[in-house]
Short mmCIF file of C-alpha atoms in Angstrom, two decimals:
data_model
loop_
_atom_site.label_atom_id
_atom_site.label_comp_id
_atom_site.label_asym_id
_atom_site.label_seq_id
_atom_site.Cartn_x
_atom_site.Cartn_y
_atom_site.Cartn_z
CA UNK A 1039 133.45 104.63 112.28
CA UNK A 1040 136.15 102.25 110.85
CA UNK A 1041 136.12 100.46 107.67
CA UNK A 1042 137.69 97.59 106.10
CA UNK A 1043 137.86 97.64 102.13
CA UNK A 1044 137.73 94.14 100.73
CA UNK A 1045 138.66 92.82 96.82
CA UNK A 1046 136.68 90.05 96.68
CA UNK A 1047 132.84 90.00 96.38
CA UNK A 1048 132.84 89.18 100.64
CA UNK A 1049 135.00 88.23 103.47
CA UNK A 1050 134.47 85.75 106.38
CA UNK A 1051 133.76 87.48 109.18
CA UNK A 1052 136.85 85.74 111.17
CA UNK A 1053 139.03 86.80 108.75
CA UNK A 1054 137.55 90.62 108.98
CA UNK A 1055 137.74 90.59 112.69
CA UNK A 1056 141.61 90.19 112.27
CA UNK A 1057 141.96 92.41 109.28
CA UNK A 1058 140.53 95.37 111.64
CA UNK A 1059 142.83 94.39 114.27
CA UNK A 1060 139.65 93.56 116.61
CA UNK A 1061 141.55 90.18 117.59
CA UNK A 1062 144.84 88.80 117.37
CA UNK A 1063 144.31 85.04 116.13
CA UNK A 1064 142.04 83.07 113.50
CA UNK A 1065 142.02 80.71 117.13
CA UNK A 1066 140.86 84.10 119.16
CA UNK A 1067 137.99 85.46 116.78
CA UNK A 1068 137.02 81.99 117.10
CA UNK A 1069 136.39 81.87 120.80
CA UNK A 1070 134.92 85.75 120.81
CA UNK A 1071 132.53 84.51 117.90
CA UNK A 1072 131.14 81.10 119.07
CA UNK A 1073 130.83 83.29 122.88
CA UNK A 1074 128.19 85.31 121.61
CA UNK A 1075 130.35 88.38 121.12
CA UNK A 1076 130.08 89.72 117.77
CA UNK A 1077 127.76 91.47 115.85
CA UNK A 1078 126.72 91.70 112.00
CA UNK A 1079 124.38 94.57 111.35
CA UNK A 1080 123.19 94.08 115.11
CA UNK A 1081 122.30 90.37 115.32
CA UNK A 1082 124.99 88.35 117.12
CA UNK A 1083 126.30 86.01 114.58
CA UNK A 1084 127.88 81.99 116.00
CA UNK A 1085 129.67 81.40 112.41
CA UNK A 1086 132.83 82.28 111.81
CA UNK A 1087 132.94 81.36 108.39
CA UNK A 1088 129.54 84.15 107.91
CA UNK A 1089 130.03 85.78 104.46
CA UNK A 1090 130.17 89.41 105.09
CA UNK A 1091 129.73 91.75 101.87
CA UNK A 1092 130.12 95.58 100.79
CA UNK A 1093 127.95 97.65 103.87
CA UNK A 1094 127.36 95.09 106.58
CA UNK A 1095 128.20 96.55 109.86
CA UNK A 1096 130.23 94.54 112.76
CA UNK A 1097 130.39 95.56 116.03
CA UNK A 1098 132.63 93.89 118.84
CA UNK A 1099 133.89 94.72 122.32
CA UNK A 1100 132.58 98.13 121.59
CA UNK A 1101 134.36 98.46 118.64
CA UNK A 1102 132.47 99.28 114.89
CA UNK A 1103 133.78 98.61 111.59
CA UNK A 1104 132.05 98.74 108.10
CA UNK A 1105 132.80 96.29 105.39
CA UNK A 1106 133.43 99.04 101.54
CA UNK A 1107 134.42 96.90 98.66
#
């Protein structure tokens, strides 16, 4: 499973969804978000702006990562 190490106490999920190369844009983990797309510790999540902090799990497009601070 991937991971994404973070320095701050979280990271918005957006922001993690580009950082592990899942999607392309701030504009394209938008669209996959508010779709119903993406997972945080297996409940779909609508907010982009969703704090995610050291061991929550996202899963997209059949793609895993693991937030480590």
């Amino acid at each position: 499973m991937d991971s994404i190490t973070i320095r701050e106490d979280y990271i918005k999920l957006g922001q993690a969804l580009k950082l592990a190369g899942l999607v392309d844009s701030g504009v394209e983990a938008k669209i996959v978000i508010q779709d119903g797309q993406v997972k945080v510790n297996g409940q779909v999540e609508y907010q982009r702006g969703k704090k995610l902090v050291n061991g929550d799990l996202v899963s997209y497009n059949g793609s895993e990562f693991i937030v480590k601070a």
